[in-house]
Amino acid sequence: MCDPLTAAVVMGVGSTGLQIRGQQIQAKTQEKAQENASKVERQRYLNEVSSLRSQQAQEQVAMAQKLQANKTKAREARATARVSAGEAGVAGLSVNALMNDLTRKEAMYNNSVNTQAQMLDVRREISLRDSGLGFTNNMLRINRPIEEVNYAGALVSGAQAGLSTYGALQGSGFDSKMPAGHSKNIPINPNLYKG
């Protein structure tokens, strides 16, 4: 059997070691969780940006198709107007005015399509900026600093555990006085003290 001081020291050292190891495991676990969450957040952000860019490309194709269809309709309308005017024997300023009116309508429509495209681009750029800010905020939230192992705190806590153990052992009479003439290191023969 060991004396109370040795038991207290062993308890203190054991407690300190367990606390330090626990803190190390917790830090490693948090680091791995942050790494995984960062990967997921990066992929989420890339998917969001890719989706916005894909939507932009589709809208640009649709706008180009609208402009091309309008150009074709305007060309057909001008050709029909010229043929009709020629068949009716109309010429001069009135035909020019009709052609100019058809060209003006084509330009107005094209302008409205282009203005709509610009507004969509502005909205998309705002969405992309907001996505980037959201990504940055999420990465900062995910990757908060990991608490360092607190060696000093673990040592103090271990010392407190050792002193507490020592006090408890002392209070329970674990280190009671031996009969006179016996050393603590020599085993006591209980038969010697029978009366």
Backbone as JSON Lines, residues from 0, in Angstrom:
{"i":0,"aa":"M","n":[0.84,-1.17,0.0],"ca":[0.0,0.0,0.0],"c":[0.89,1.24,0.0]}
{"i":1,"aa":"C","n":[0.45,2.32,-0.64],"ca":[1.27,3.52,-0.69],"c":[0.76,4.56,0.3]}
{"i":2,"aa":"D","n":[1.62,5.49,0.61],"ca":[1.24,6.52,1.57],"c":[0.35,7.55,0.89]}
{"i":3,"aa":"P","n":[-0.37,8.37,1.68],"ca":[-1.31,9.33,1.12],"c":[-0.68,10.34,0.17]}
{"i":4,"aa":"L","n":[0.53,10.77,0.43],"ca":[1.18,11.74,-0.44],"c":[1.41,11.17,-1.82]}
{"i":5,"aa":"T","n":[1.89,9.91,-1.88],"ca":[2.12,9.26,-3.17],"c":[0.8,9.09,-3.92]}
{"i":6,"aa":"A","n":[-0.23,8.67,-3.2],"ca":[-1.55,8.51,-3.83],"c":[-2.05,9.84,-4.37]}
{"i":7,"aa":"A","n":[-1.85,10.91,-3.6],"ca":[-2.28,12.23,-4.03],"c":[-1.53,12.68,-5.28]}
{"i":8,"aa":"V","n":[-0.22,12.43,-5.33],"ca":[0.59,12.81,-6.49],"c":[0.14,12.03,-7.72]}
{"i":9,"aa":"V","n":[-0.09,10.72,-7.53],"ca":[-0.53,9.89,-8.65],"c":[-1.88,10.38,-9.17]}
{"i":10,"aa":"M","n":[-2.79,10.72,-8.27],"ca":[-4.1,11.24,-8.67],"c":[-3.96,12.56,-9.42]}
{"i":11,"aa":"G","n":[-3.12,13.44,-8.92],"ca":[-2.91,14.74,-9.56],"c":[-2.33,14.61,-10.95]}
{"i":12,"aa":"V","n":[-1.29,13.77,-11.09],"ca":[-0.65,13.57,-12.39],"c":[-1.63,12.92,-13.36]}
{"i":13,"aa":"G","n":[-2.38,11.92,-12.88],"ca":[-3.35,11.24,-13.73],"c":[-4.43,12.2,-14.21]}
{"i":14,"aa":"S","n":[-4.94,13.02,-13.29],"ca":[-5.98,14.0,-13.64],"c":[-5.45,14.99,-14.67]}
{"i":15,"aa":"T","n":[-4.23,15.47,-14.47],"ca":[-3.63,16.42,-15.41],"c":[-3.49,15.79,-16.79]}
{"i":16,"aa":"G","n":[-2.98,14.58,-16.83],"ca":[-2.8,13.88,-18.11],"c":[-4.1,13.68,-18.84]}
{"i":17,"aa":"L","n":[-5.14,13.28,-18.1],"ca":[-6.44,13.07,-18.73],"c":[-7.03,14.36,-19.26]}
{"i":18,"aa":"Q","n":[-6.87,15.45,-18.51],"ca":[-7.4,16.74,-18.97],"c":[-6.68,17.2,-20.23]}
{"i":19,"aa":"I","n":[-5.36,17.08,-20.24],"ca":[-4.59,17.51,-21.42],"c":[-4.98,16.66,-22.62]}
{"i":20,"aa":"R","n":[-5.07,15.36,-22.46],"ca":[-5.42,14.48,-23.57],"c":[-6.84,14.78,-24.07]}
{"i":21,"aa":"G","n":[-7.74,15.03,-23.15],"ca":[-9.12,15.37,-23.53],"c":[-9.17,16.65,-24.34]}
{"i":22,"aa":"Q","n":[-8.4,17.65,-23.93],"ca":[-8.36,18.92,-24.66],"c":[-7.75,18.72,-26.06]}
{"i":23,"aa":"Q","n":[-6.73,17.87,-26.15],"ca":[-6.11,17.6,-27.45],"c":[-7.1,16.91,-28.39]}
{"i":24,"aa":"I","n":[-7.83,15.94,-27.86],"ca":[-8.82,15.22,-28.67],"c":[-9.92,16.18,-29.12]}
{"i":25,"aa":"Q","n":[-10.37,17.03,-28.2],"ca":[-11.43,17.99,-28.53],"c":[-10.96,18.96,-29.63]}
{"i":26,"aa":"A","n":[-9.72,19.44,-29.54],"ca":[-9.18,20.36,-30.55],"c":[-9.08,19.67,-31.91]}
{"i":27,"aa":"K","n":[-8.62,18.41,-31.93],"ca":[-8.51,17.66,-33.19],"c":[-9.88,17.43,-33.81]}
{"i":28,"aa":"T","n":[-10.85,17.09,-32.95],"ca":[-12.21,16.84,-33.43],"c":[-12.8,18.11,-34.02]}
{"i":29,"aa":"Q","n":[-12.6,19.25,-33.35],"ca":[-13.13,20.53,-33.85],"c":[-12.44,20.9,-35.16]}
{"i":30,"aa":"E","n":[-11.14,20.66,-35.25],"ca":[-10.4,20.96,-36.49],"c":[-10.96,20.16,-37.66]}
{"i":31,"aa":"K","n":[-11.23,18.87,-37.43],"ca":[-11.76,18.01,-38.49],"c":[-13.18,18.46,-38.87]}
{"i":32,"aa":"A","n":[-13.99,18.81,-37.87],"ca":[-15.35,19.28,-38.15],"c":[-15.31,20.58,-38.97]}
{"i":33,"aa":"Q","n":[-14.39,21.48,-38.63],"ca":[-14.26,22.73,-39.39],"c":[-13.82,22.45,-40.82]}
{"i":34,"aa":"E","n":[-12.91,21.53,-40.98],"ca":[-12.42,21.18,-42.32],"c":[-13.57,20.64,-43.17]}
{"i":35,"aa":"N","n":[-14.37,19.73,-42.6],"ca":[-15.5,19.16,-43.34],"c":[-16.56,20.23,-43.65]}
{"i":36,"aa":"A","n":[-16.88,21.06,-42.67],"ca":[-17.88,22.11,-42.89],"c":[-17.39,23.12,-43.93]}
{"i":37,"aa":"S","n":[-16.09,23.4,-43.94],"ca":[-15.53,24.32,-44.94],"c":[-15.67,23.75,-46.35]}
{"i":38,"aa":"K","n":[-15.41,22.45,-46.49],"ca":[-15.55,21.8,-47.8],"c":[-17.0,21.9,-48.29]}
{"i":39,"aa":"V","n":[-17.93,21.61,-47.39],"ca":[-19.35,21.66,-47.74],"c":[-19.75,23.09,-48.13]}
{"i":40,"aa":"E","n":[-19.27,24.08,-47.38],"ca":[-19.61,25.48,-47.66],"c":[-19.02,25.93,-49.0]}
{"i":41,"aa":"R","n":[-17.77,25.52,-49.28],"ca":[-17.16,25.87,-50.57],"c":[-17.99,25.29,-51.72]}
{"i":42,"aa":"Q","n":[-18.4,24.03,-51.59],"ca":[-19.18,23.39,-52.65],"c":[-20.54,24.06,-52.8]}
{"i":43,"aa":"R","n":[-21.16,24.43,-51.67],"ca":[-22.45,25.13,-51.73],"c":[-22.32,26.45,-52.48]}
{"i":44,"aa":"Y","n":[-21.26,27.19,-52.17],"ca":[-21.02,28.48,-52.82],"c":[-20.77,28.3,-54.33]}
{"i":45,"aa":"L","n":[-19.93,27.33,-54.68],"ca":[-19.65,27.09,-56.1],"c":[-20.92,26.69,-56.85]}
{"i":46,"aa":"N","n":[-21.77,25.87,-56.22],"ca":[-23.03,25.48,-56.86],"c":[-23.94,26.69,-57.06]}
{"i":47,"aa":"E","n":[-23.99,27.55,-56.06],"ca":[-24.84,28.75,-56.15],"c":[-24.37,29.67,-57.27]}
{"i":48,"aa":"V","n":[-23.05,29.91,-57.33],"ca":[-22.51,30.78,-58.38],"c":[-22.71,30.14,-59.76]}
{"i":49,"aa":"S","n":[-22.49,28.84,-59.84],"ca":[-22.68,28.14,-61.12],"c":[-24.13,28.24,-61.58]}
{"i":50,"aa":"S","n":[-25.05,28.1,-60.65],"ca":[-26.47,28.2,-60.99],"c":[-26.81,29.61,-61.49]}
{"i":51,"aa":"L","n":[-26.28,30.63,-60.82],"ca":[-26.55,32.01,-61.25],"c":[-25.96,32.28,-62.63]}
{"i":52,"aa":"R","n":[-24.75,31.78,-62.88],"ca":[-24.11,31.98,-64.19],"c":[-24.84,31.22,-65.29]}
{"i":53,"aa":"S","n":[-25.33,30.02,-64.96],"ca":[-26.08,29.23,-65.93],"c":[-27.38,29.94,-66.28]}
{"i":54,"aa":"Q","n":[-28.05,30.47,-65.27],"ca":[-29.28,31.23,-65.49],"c":[-29.0,32.46,-66.37]}
{"i":55,"aa":"Q","n":[-27.87,33.12,-66.13],"ca":[-27.5,34.29,-66.91],"c":[-27.3,33.9,-68.39]}
{"i":56,"aa":"A","n":[-26.61,32.79,-68.61],"ca":[-26.37,32.35,-69.99],"c":[-27.69,32.03,-70.7]}
{"i":57,"aa":"Q","n":[-28.61,31.37,-69.99],"ca":[-29.9,31.05,-70.59],"c":[-30.68,32.32,-70.93]}
{"i":58,"aa":"E","n":[-30.63,33.31,-70.04],"ca":[-31.34,34.56,-70.3],"c":[-30.73,35.31,-71.48]}
{"i":59,"aa":"Q","n":[-29.41,35.25,-71.6],"ca":[-28.75,35.92,-72.73],"c":[-29.15,35.27,-74.05]}
{"i":60,"aa":"V","n":[-29.26,33.95,-74.05],"ca":[-29.7,33.26,-75.27],"c":[-31.13,33.65,-75.6]}
{"i":61,"aa":"A","n":[-31.99,33.7,-74.57],"ca":[-33.4,34.08,-74.8],"c":[-33.49,35.51,-75.33]}
{"i":62,"aa":"M","n":[-32.68,36.42,-74.78],"ca":[-32.69,37.81,-75.25],"c":[-32.23,37.89,-76.7]}
{"i":63,"aa":"A","n":[-31.17,37.16,-77.03],"ca":[-30.66,37.17,-78.41],"c":[-31.71,36.63,-79.37]}
{"i":64,"aa":"Q","n":[-32.44,35.6,-78.93],"ca":[-33.5,35.04,-79.78],"c":[-34.62,36.05,-79.99]}
{"i":65,"aa":"K","n":[-34.98,36.78,-78.93],"ca":[-36.01,37.82,-79.06],"c":[-35.58,38.89,-80.04]}
{"i":66,"aa":"L","n":[-34.31,39.33,-79.92],"ca":[-33.81,40.38,-80.81],"c":[-33.79,39.91,-82.26]}
{"i":67,"aa":"Q","n":[-33.38,38.66,-82.46],"ca":[-33.33,38.11,-83.82],"c":[-34.74,37.98,-84.4]}
{"i":68,"aa":"A","n":[-35.68,37.52,-83.6],"ca":[-37.07,37.38,-84.06],"c":[-37.65,38.75,-84.4]}
{"i":69,"aa":"N","n":[-37.33,39.75,-83.57],"ca":[-37.83,41.11,-83.85],"c":[-37.23,41.66,-85.14]}
{"i":70,"aa":"K","n":[-35.95,41.4,-85.35],"ca":[-35.29,41.88,-86.57],"c":[-35.94,41.25,-87.8]}
{"i":71,"aa":"T","n":[-36.22,39.94,-87.7],"ca":[-36.85,39.24,-88.82],"c":[-38.24,39.8,-89.09]}
{"i":72,"aa":"K","n":[-39.04,40.01,-88.02],"ca":[-40.39,40.56,-88.18],"c":[-40.34,41.96,-88.78]}
{"i":73,"aa":"A","n":[-39.41,42.78,-88.34],"ca":[-39.3,44.15,-88.86],"c":[-38.91,44.14,-90.33]}
{"i":74,"aa":"R","n":[-37.97,43.26,-90.67],"ca":[-37.56,43.16,-92.08],"c":[-38.74,42.72,-92.96]}
{"i":75,"aa":"E","n":[-39.49,41.72,-92.45],"ca":[-40.66,41.24,-93.21],"c":[-41.72,42.35,-93.32]}
{"i":76,"aa":"A","n":[-41.92,43.1,-92.24],"ca":[-42.93,44.18,-92.26],"c":[-42.52,45.26,-93.25]}
{"i":77,"aa":"R","n":[-41.24,45.61,-93.3],"ca":[-40.77,46.63,-94.25],"c":[-40.91,46.11,-95.69]}
{"i":78,"aa":"A","n":[-40.58,44.85,-95.92],"ca":[-40.7,44.28,-97.28],"c":[-42.16,44.25,-97.73]}
{"i":79,"aa":"T","n":[-43.03,43.84,-96.8],"ca":[-44.46,43.81,-97.12],"c":[-44.98,45.22,-97.42]}
{"i":80,"aa":"A","n":[-44.54,46.2,-96.64],"ca":[-44.97,47.59,-96.84],"c":[-44.48,48.11,-98.19]}
{"i":81,"aa":"R","n":[-43.25,47.78,-98.58],"ca":[-42.72,48.25,-99.87],"c":[-43.52,47.63,-101.03]}
{"i":82,"aa":"V","n":[-43.75,46.33,-100.92],"ca":[-44.5,45.65,-101.99],"c":[-45.9,46.23,-102.09]}
{"i":83,"aa":"S","n":[-46.54,46.4,-100.94],"ca":[-47.91,46.96,-100.94],"c":[-47.93,48.37,-101.51]}
{"i":84,"aa":"A","n":[-46.94,49.16,-101.11],"ca":[-46.87,50.54,-101.62],"c":[-46.63,50.52,-103.12]}
{"i":85,"aa":"G","n":[-45.75,49.63,-103.6],"ca":[-45.46,49.54,-105.03],"c":[-46.67,49.1,-105.81]}
{"i":86,"aa":"E","n":[-47.41,48.13,-105.29],"ca":[-48.61,47.65,-105.97],"c":[-49.69,48.72,-106.01]}
{"i":87,"aa":"A","n":[-49.72,49.53,-104.96],"ca":[-50.75,50.59,-104.9],"c":[-50.29,51.83,-105.63]}
{"i":88,"aa":"G","n":[-49.05,51.83,-106.07],"ca":[-48.54,52.97,-106.8],"c":[-48.2,54.15,-105.91]}
{"i":89,"aa":"V","n":[-47.98,53.85,-104.63],"ca":[-47.64,54.91,-103.68],"c":[-46.12,54.97,-103.58]}
{"i":90,"aa":"A","n":[-45.57,56.17,-103.55],"ca":[-44.13,56.35,-103.43],"c":[-43.86,57.65,-102.72]}
{"i":91,"aa":"G","n":[-42.6,57.88,-102.45],"ca":[-42.2,59.16,-101.88],"c":[-42.2,59.18,-100.36]}
{"i":92,"aa":"L","n":[-42.58,60.36,-99.83],"ca":[-42.46,60.62,-98.4],"c":[-43.34,59.72,-97.55]}
{"i":93,"aa":"S","n":[-44.5,59.37,-98.0],"ca":[-45.38,58.53,-97.18],"c":[-44.81,57.13,-97.01]}
{"i":94,"aa":"V","n":[-44.19,56.59,-98.03],"ca":[-43.55,55.26,-97.91],"c":[-42.34,55.37,-96.99]}
{"i":95,"aa":"N","n":[-41.57,56.44,-97.15],"ca":[-40.4,56.64,-96.27],"c":[-40.84,56.78,-94.81]}
{"i":96,"aa":"A","n":[-41.95,57.49,-94.58],"ca":[-42.46,57.65,-93.22],"c":[-42.89,56.32,-92.64]}
{"i":97,"aa":"L","n":[-43.54,55.48,-93.45],"ca":[-43.95,54.14,-93.0],"c":[-42.72,53.29,-92.66]}
{"i":98,"aa":"M","n":[-41.68,53.33,-93.52],"ca":[-40.45,52.56,-93.26],"c":[-39.77,53.04,-91.98]}
{"i":99,"aa":"N","n":[-39.73,54.37,-91.84],"ca":[-39.1,54.93,-90.62],"c":[-39.88,54.54,-89.37]}
{"i":100,"aa":"D","n":[-41.21,54.48,-89.46],"ca":[-42.03,54.09,-88.32],"c":[-41.77,52.63,-87.94]}
{"i":101,"aa":"L","n":[-41.67,51.76,-88.94],"ca":[-41.38,50.34,-88.67],"c":[-39.98,50.19,-88.04]}
{"i":102,"aa":"T","n":[-39.02,50.96,-88.54],"ca":[-37.66,50.91,-87.99],"c":[-37.65,51.43,-86.57]}
{"i":103,"aa":"R","n":[-38.41,52.5,-86.31],"ca":[-38.5,53.06,-84.96],"c":[-39.09,52.03,-83.98]}
{"i":104,"aa":"K","n":[-40.15,51.34,-84.39],"ca":[-40.77,50.31,-83.53],"c":[-39.8,49.17,-83.24]}
{"i":105,"aa":"E","n":[-39.03,48.79,-84.27],"ca":[-38.02,47.74,-84.07],"c":[-36.99,48.19,-83.04]}
{"i":106,"aa":"A","n":[-36.52,49.43,-83.17],"ca":[-35.5,49.97,-82.26],"c":[-36.05,50.08,-80.84]}
{"i":107,"aa":"M","n":[-37.32,50.49,-80.69],"ca":[-37.92,50.61,-79.36],"c":[-37.99,49.23,-78.68]}
{"i":108,"aa":"Y","n":[-38.41,48.24,-79.44],"ca":[-38.5,46.89,-78.88],"c":[-37.11,46.39,-78.48]}
{"i":109,"aa":"N","n":[-36.15,46.58,-79.39],"ca":[-34.78,46.15,-79.09],"c":[-34.24,46.86,-77.85]}
{"i":110,"aa":"N","n":[-34.54,48.14,-77.74],"ca":[-34.1,48.9,-76.57],"c":[-34.71,48.35,-75.29]}
{"i":111,"aa":"S","n":[-36.0,48.0,-75.32],"ca":[-36.65,47.46,-74.12],"c":[-36.05,46.1,-73.73]}
{"i":112,"aa":"V","n":[-35.74,45.28,-74.73],"ca":[-35.12,43.98,-74.46],"c":[-33.73,44.17,-73.85]}
{"i":113,"aa":"N","n":[-32.96,45.1,-74.42],"ca":[-31.61,45.37,-73.9],"c":[-31.65,45.96,-72.48]}
{"i":114,"aa":"T","n":[-32.63,46.85,-72.23],"ca":[-32.77,47.43,-70.9],"c":[-33.13,46.34,-69.89]}
{"i":115,"aa":"Q","n":[-34.02,45.45,-70.27],"ca":[-34.39,44.34,-69.4],"c":[-33.16,43.46,-69.11]}
{"i":116,"aa":"A","n":[-32.36,43.21,-70.12],"ca":[-31.15,42.4,-69.95],"c":[-30.18,43.07,-68.98]}
{"i":117,"aa":"Q","n":[-30.03,44.39,-69.11],"ca":[-29.14,45.12,-68.2],"c":[-29.64,45.06,-66.76]}
{"i":118,"aa":"M","n":[-30.96,45.19,-66.58],"ca":[-31.53,45.12,-65.23],"c":[-31.32,43.72,-64.63]}
{"i":119,"aa":"L","n":[-31.49,42.7,-65.45],"ca":[-31.25,41.34,-64.97],"c":[-29.78,41.15,-64.59]}
{"i":120,"aa":"D","n":[-28.88,41.72,-65.39],"ca":[-27.45,41.62,-65.08],"c":[-27.1,42.31,-63.77]}
{"i":121,"aa":"V","n":[-27.7,43.49,-63.54],"ca":[-27.46,44.2,-62.27],"c":[-27.97,43.37,-61.11]}
{"i":122,"aa":"R","n":[-29.18,42.83,-61.25],"ca":[-29.74,41.99,-60.18],"c":[-28.86,40.77,-59.92]}
{"i":123,"aa":"R","n":[-28.35,40.17,-60.99],"ca":[-27.51,38.99,-60.84],"c":[-26.18,39.34,-60.17]}
{"i":124,"aa":"E","n":[-25.6,40.47,-60.54],"ca":[-24.34,40.89,-59.91],"c":[-24.53,41.13,-58.41]}
{"i":125,"aa":"I","n":[-25.69,41.69,-58.05],"ca":[-26.0,41.88,-56.63],"c":[-26.13,40.52,-55.95]}
{"i":126,"aa":"S","n":[-26.79,39.58,-56.61],"ca":[-26.93,38.23,-56.05],"c":[-25.57,37.56,-55.89]}
{"i":127,"aa":"L","n":[-24.7,37.73,-56.87],"ca":[-23.35,37.14,-56.79],"c":[-22.55,37.77,-55.65]}
{"i":128,"aa":"R","n":[-22.67,39.1,-55.51],"ca":[-21.98,39.78,-54.41],"c":[-22.5,39.29,-53.06]}
{"i":129,"aa":"D","n":[-23.84,39.18,-52.95],"ca":[-24.44,38.69,-51.7],"c":[-24.01,37.26,-51.41]}
{"i":130,"aa":"S","n":[-23.91,36.45,-52.46],"ca":[-23.44,35.07,-52.27],"c":[-22.01,35.05,-51.76]}
{"i":131,"aa":"G","n":[-21.18,35.92,-52.31],"ca":[-19.78,36.0,-51.85],"c":[-19.69,36.46,-50.41]}
{"i":132,"aa":"L","n":[-20.51,37.44,-50.03],"ca":[-20.52,37.89,-48.63],"c":[-21.03,36.79,-47.71]}
{"i":133,"aa":"G","n":[-22.07,36.08,-48.15],"ca":[-22.6,34.97,-47.35],"c":[-21.56,33.89,-47.18]}
{"i":134,"aa":"F","n":[-20.82,33.59,-48.26],"ca":[-19.76,32.58,-48.18],"c":[-18.7,33.01,-47.18]}
{"i":135,"aa":"T","n":[-18.27,34.26,-47.26],"ca":[-17.24,34.77,-46.33],"c":[-17.73,34.7,-44.89]}
{"i":136,"aa":"N","n":[-18.97,35.13,-44.65],"ca":[-19.51,35.08,-43.29],"c":[-19.62,33.66,-42.78]}
{"i":137,"aa":"N","n":[-20.07,32.73,-43.63],"ca":[-20.18,31.33,-43.22],"c":[-18.8,30.73,-42.91]}
{"i":138,"aa":"M","n":[-17.81,31.07,-43.73],"ca":[-16.46,30.54,-43.49],"c":[-15.89,31.09,-42.18]}
{"i":139,"aa":"L","n":[-16.16,32.36,-41.89],"ca":[-15.69,32.94,-40.62],"c":[-16.4,32.28,-39.44]}
{"i":140,"aa":"R","n":[-17.69,32.0,-39.59],"ca":[-18.45,31.36,-38.52],"c":[-17.95,29.93,-38.3]}
{"i":141,"aa":"I","n":[-17.71,29.22,-39.39],"ca":[-17.27,27.82,-39.31],"c":[-15.87,27.73,-38.71]}
{"i":142,"aa":"N","n":[-14.99,28.61,-39.13],"ca":[-13.57,28.49,-38.78],"c":[-13.15,29.41,-37.65]}
{"i":143,"aa":"R","n":[-13.98,29.46,-36.59],"ca":[-13.57,30.21,-35.41],"c":[-12.32,29.58,-34.83]}
{"i":144,"aa":"P","n":[-11.48,30.38,-34.16],"ca":[-10.24,29.82,-33.61],"c":[-10.52,28.65,-32.66]}
{"i":145,"aa":"I","n":[-9.69,27.64,-32.78],"ca":[-9.8,26.46,-31.92],"c":[-9.04,26.76,-30.63]}
{"i":146,"aa":"E","n":[-9.7,26.45,-29.52],"ca":[-9.09,26.71,-28.22],"c":[-7.84,25.85,-28.05]}
{"i":147,"aa":"E","n":[-6.75,26.51,-27.64],"ca":[-5.48,25.82,-27.42],"c":[-5.58,24.93,-26.17]}
{"i":148,"aa":"V","n":[-4.72,23.92,-26.12],"ca":[-4.64,23.08,-24.93],"c":[-4.14,23.95,-23.78]}
{"i":149,"aa":"N","n":[-4.85,23.91,-22.65],"ca":[-4.53,24.74,-21.49],"c":[-3.7,23.92,-20.51]}
{"i":150,"aa":"Y","n":[-2.38,23.89,-20.77],"ca":[-1.48,23.09,-19.91],"c":[-1.46,23.62,-18.48]}
{"i":151,"aa":"A","n":[-1.38,24.93,-18.32],"ca":[-1.32,25.52,-16.98],"c":[-2.6,25.2,-16.2]}
{"i":152,"aa":"G","n":[-3.73,25.36,-16.86],"ca":[-5.01,25.07,-16.21],"c":[-5.12,23.61,-15.81]}
{"i":153,"aa":"A","n":[-4.65,22.72,-16.7],"ca":[-4.69,21.29,-16.39],"c":[-3.77,20.97,-15.21]}
{"i":154,"aa":"L","n":[-2.6,21.61,-15.16],"ca":[-1.68,21.38,-14.03],"c":[-2.3,21.86,-12.72]}
{"i":155,"aa":"V","n":[-2.9,23.05,-12.73],"ca":[-3.54,23.57,-11.52],"c":[-4.68,22.66,-11.09]}
{"i":156,"aa":"S","n":[-5.49,22.24,-12.05],"ca":[-6.62,21.37,-11.75],"c":[-6.13,20.02,-11.21]}
{"i":157,"aa":"G","n":[-5.05,19.5,-11.82],"ca":[-4.46,18.24,-11.34],"c":[-3.91,18.37,-9.94]}
{"i":158,"aa":"A","n":[-3.26,19.5,-9.67],"ca":[-2.72,19.73,-8.32],"c":[-3.86,19.82,-7.31]}
{"i":159,"aa":"Q","n":[-4.95,20.49,-7.69],"ca":[-6.11,20.58,-6.8],"c":[-6.7,19.2,-6.52]}
{"i":160,"aa":"A","n":[-6.78,18.37,-7.57],"ca":[-7.29,17.01,-7.39],"c":[-6.38,16.22,-6.45]}
{"i":161,"aa":"G","n":[-5.07,16.38,-6.62],"ca":[-4.12,15.68,-5.75],"c":[-4.24,16.14,-4.31]}
{"i":162,"aa":"L","n":[-4.31,17.44,-4.09],"ca":[-4.44,17.96,-2.73],"c":[-5.76,17.54,-2.09]}
{"i":163,"aa":"S","n":[-6.81,17.54,-2.89],"ca":[-8.12,17.1,-2.39],"c":[-8.06,15.63,-1.99]}
{"i":164,"aa":"T","n":[-7.41,14.81,-2.81],"ca":[-7.25,13.38,-2.49],"c":[-6.43,13.22,-1.22]}
{"i":165,"aa":"Y","n":[-5.37,13.97,-1.13],"ca":[-4.51,13.89,0.05],"c":[-5.29,14.26,1.31]}
{"i":166,"aa":"G","n":[-6.05,15.35,1.23],"ca":[-6.86,15.77,2.37],"c":[-7.89,14.72,2.74]}
{"i":167,"aa":"A","n":[-8.53,14.12,1.74],"ca":[-9.53,13.09,2.01],"c":[-8.9,11.87,2.66]}
{"i":168,"aa":"L","n":[-7.73,11.48,2.17],"ca":[-7.04,10.31,2.76],"c":[-6.59,10.61,4.18]}
{"i":169,"aa":"Q","n":[-6.11,11.8,4.41],"ca":[-5.7,12.2,5.76],"c":[-6.9,12.2,6.7]}
{"i":170,"aa":"G","n":[-8.0,12.75,6.22],"ca":[-9.21,12.84,7.04],"c":[-9.83,11.49,7.33]}
{"i":171,"aa":"S","n":[-9.59,10.5,6.48],"ca":[-10.19,9.18,6.71],"c":[-9.32,8.3,7.57]}
{"i":172,"aa":"G","n":[-8.2,8.83,8.05],"ca":[-7.32,8.06,8.92],"c":[-6.44,7.08,8.17]}
{"i":173,"aa":"F","n":[-6.32,7.26,6.89],"ca":[-5.49,6.35,6.09],"c":[-4.05,6.36,6.57]}
{"i":174,"aa":"D","n":[-3.59,7.51,7.06],"ca":[-2.2,7.64,7.5],"c":[-2.12,7.71,9.03]}
{"i":175,"aa":"S","n":[-2.92,6.87,9.7],"ca":[-2.9,6.9,11.16],"c":[-1.56,6.43,11.69]}
{"i":176,"aa":"K","n":[-1.27,6.84,12.89],"ca":[0.04,6.52,13.49],"c":[0.2,5.02,13.69]}
{"i":177,"aa":"M","n":[1.36,4.52,13.47],"ca":[1.7,3.12,13.68],"c":[2.05,2.91,15.15]}
{"i":178,"aa":"P","n":[1.95,1.69,15.62],"ca":[2.38,1.4,16.99],"c":[3.86,1.73,17.16]}
{"i":179,"aa":"A","n":[4.22,2.1,18.33],"ca":[5.6,2.49,18.61],"c":[6.57,1.4,18.19]}
{"i":180,"aa":"G","n":[7.68,1.79,17.65],"ca":[8.74,0.88,17.28],"c":[8.58,0.28,15.9]}
{"i":181,"aa":"H","n":[7.54,0.6,15.17],"ca":[7.36,0.04,13.83],"c":[7.54,1.13,12.79]}
{"i":182,"aa":"S","n":[8.16,0.78,11.74],"ca":[8.34,1.69,10.61],"c":[7.18,1.5,9.65]}
{"i":183,"aa":"K","n":[6.88,2.52,8.91],"ca":[5.79,2.45,7.94],"c":[6.1,1.42,6.85]}
{"i":184,"aa":"N","n":[7.35,1.17,6.61],"ca":[7.73,0.28,5.53],"c":[7.75,-1.18,5.95]}
{"i":185,"aa":"I","n":[7.63,-1.46,7.24],"ca":[7.65,-2.83,7.72],"c":[6.22,-3.28,7.95]}
{"i":186,"aa":"P","n":[5.85,-4.42,7.39],"ca":[4.49,-4.88,7.57],"c":[4.21,-5.2,9.05]}
{"i":187,"aa":"I","n":[3.0,-4.92,9.47],"ca":[2.61,-5.14,10.86],"c":[2.01,-6.53,10.98]}
{"i":188,"aa":"N","n":[2.43,-7.27,12.0],"ca":[1.89,-8.58,12.29],"c":[0.74,-8.37,13.26]}
{"i":189,"aa":"P","n":[-0.52,-8.58,12.84],"ca":[-1.65,-8.31,13.73],"c":[-1.67,-9.18,14.97]}
{"i":190,"aa":"N","n":[-0.99,-10.33,14.97],"ca":[-0.99,-11.24,16.12],"c":[-0.18,-10.68,17.29]}
{"i":191,"aa":"L","n":[0.74,-9.74,17.0],"ca":[1.58,-9.18,18.06],"c":[0.76,-8.32,19.02]}
{"i":192,"aa":"Y","n":[-0.32,-7.77,18.56],"ca":[-1.07,-6.81,19.36],"c":[-2.36,-7.37,19.92]}
{"i":193,"aa":"K","n":[-2.52,-8.67,19.9],"ca":[-3.73,-9.26,20.46],"c":[-3.56,-9.31,21.97]}
{"i":194,"aa":"G","n":[-4.55,-9.04,22.69],"ca":[-4.44,-8.95,24.12],"c":[-5.12,-9.98,24.81]}
